[in-house]
Amino acid sequence: MLSVSAEMDETIKRISSRKGVKGIIIMNHQGQTIRTTMEADEAKLYAHQFSHLVKQTQTTNDLTFLRIRTKKYEVMIAPHEDYVLLVVQNPSETYQEQ
Amino acid sequence: MLSVSAEMDETIKRISSRKGVKGIIIMNHQGQTIRTTMEADEAKLYAHQFSHLVKQTQTTNDLTFLRIRTKKYEVMIAPHEDYVLLVVQNPSETYQEQ
């Protein structure tokens, strides 16, 4: 079985090859970045902003997935036991192929 | 052009026929229910809980769509100028056809 950190690396590698992906952040449940493909400051901004959202949704439900679409980008958030995976993508590029 | 309230009725009619849809809530931006296919109390609970989420995401981004998936249900939220549309569905029923 993969260690958590190997699992994280594997996840980042798999997702970052996808078209339209702007960045990947793996954060802990307190919103601190563990790994990212983005600039540290940018990752920190996203992590801070969306960790509140995850916490708020998590407390009242057993959240499995969160997708936030704004005019500029799309953020997909998948909470795991040990970490939270956050992918920022540009929807217009990502869905061009489909 | 349809009045806002006719637009709401039209939207409710169109969505409520879809498989797996458990309820539809149309609320104002303060989280008060304007129309719903659910029990008033249940609608109030959902509206209260998710209006915070919309407000929080709205202030920092120009939110166009929010999808929250938990183990029990899936909530899709589409903010419009005059109201916020919230659809609660059972993902296992909805995606059976696809």
mmCIF file of N, CA, C and O in Angstrom, chain B residues 1-8 10:
data_model
loop_
_atom_site.group_PDB
_atom_site.id
_atom_site.type_symbol
_atom_site.label_atom_id
_atom_site.label_comp_id
_atom_site.label_asym_id
_atom_site.label_seq_id
_atom_site.Cartn_x
_atom_site.Cartn_y
_atom_site.Cartn_z
ATOM 1 N N MET B 1 -40.487 38.780 -22.532
ATOM 2 C CA MET B 1 -39.593 38.218 -21.537
ATOM 3 C C MET B 1 -40.399 37.799 -20.297
ATOM 4 O O MET B 1 -41.282 38.510 -19.840
ATOM 5 N N LEU B 2 -40.044 36.593 -19.768
ATOM 6 C CA LEU B 2 -40.734 36.058 -18.590
ATOM 7 C C LEU B 2 -40.477 36.937 -17.371
ATOM 8 O O LEU B 2 -39.371 37.438 -17.184
ATOM 9 N N SER B 3 -41.508 37.114 -16.532
ATOM 10 C CA SER B 3 -41.269 37.803 -15.249
ATOM 11 C C SER B 3 -40.417 36.870 -14.402
ATOM 12 O O SER B 3 -40.331 35.657 -14.666
ATOM 13 N N VAL B 4 -39.791 37.434 -13.362
ATOM 14 C CA VAL B 4 -38.917 36.614 -12.511
ATOM 15 C C VAL B 4 -39.725 35.461 -11.898
ATOM 16 O O VAL B 4 -39.293 34.320 -11.893
ATOM 17 N N SER B 5 -40.928 35.763 -11.464
ATOM 18 C CA SER B 5 -41.675 34.686 -10.779
ATOM 19 C C SER B 5 -42.117 33.625 -11.785
ATOM 20 O O SER B 5 -42.104 32.428 -11.486
ATOM 21 N N ALA B 6 -42.434 34.022 -12.998
ATOM 22 C CA ALA B 6 -42.800 33.014 -14.021
ATOM 23 C C ALA B 6 -41.562 32.177 -14.350
ATOM 24 O O ALA B 6 -41.643 30.952 -14.516
ATOM 25 N N GLU B 7 -40.406 32.862 -14.373
ATOM 26 C CA GLU B 7 -39.140 32.152 -14.650
ATOM 27 C C GLU B 7 -38.897 31.096 -13.570
ATOM 28 O O GLU B 7 -38.499 29.971 -13.832
ATOM 29 N N MET B 8 -39.201 31.471 -12.312
ATOM 30 C CA MET B 8 -39.003 30.546 -11.188
ATOM 31 C C MET B 8 -39.912 29.315 -11.361
ATOM 32 O O MET B 8 -39.479 28.177 -11.218
ATOM 33 N N GLU B 10 -41.230 28.154 -14.016
ATOM 34 C CA GLU B 10 -40.776 27.402 -15.196
ATOM 35 C C GLU B 10 -39.585 26.510 -14.823
ATOM 36 O O GLU B 10 -39.528 25.326 -15.141
#
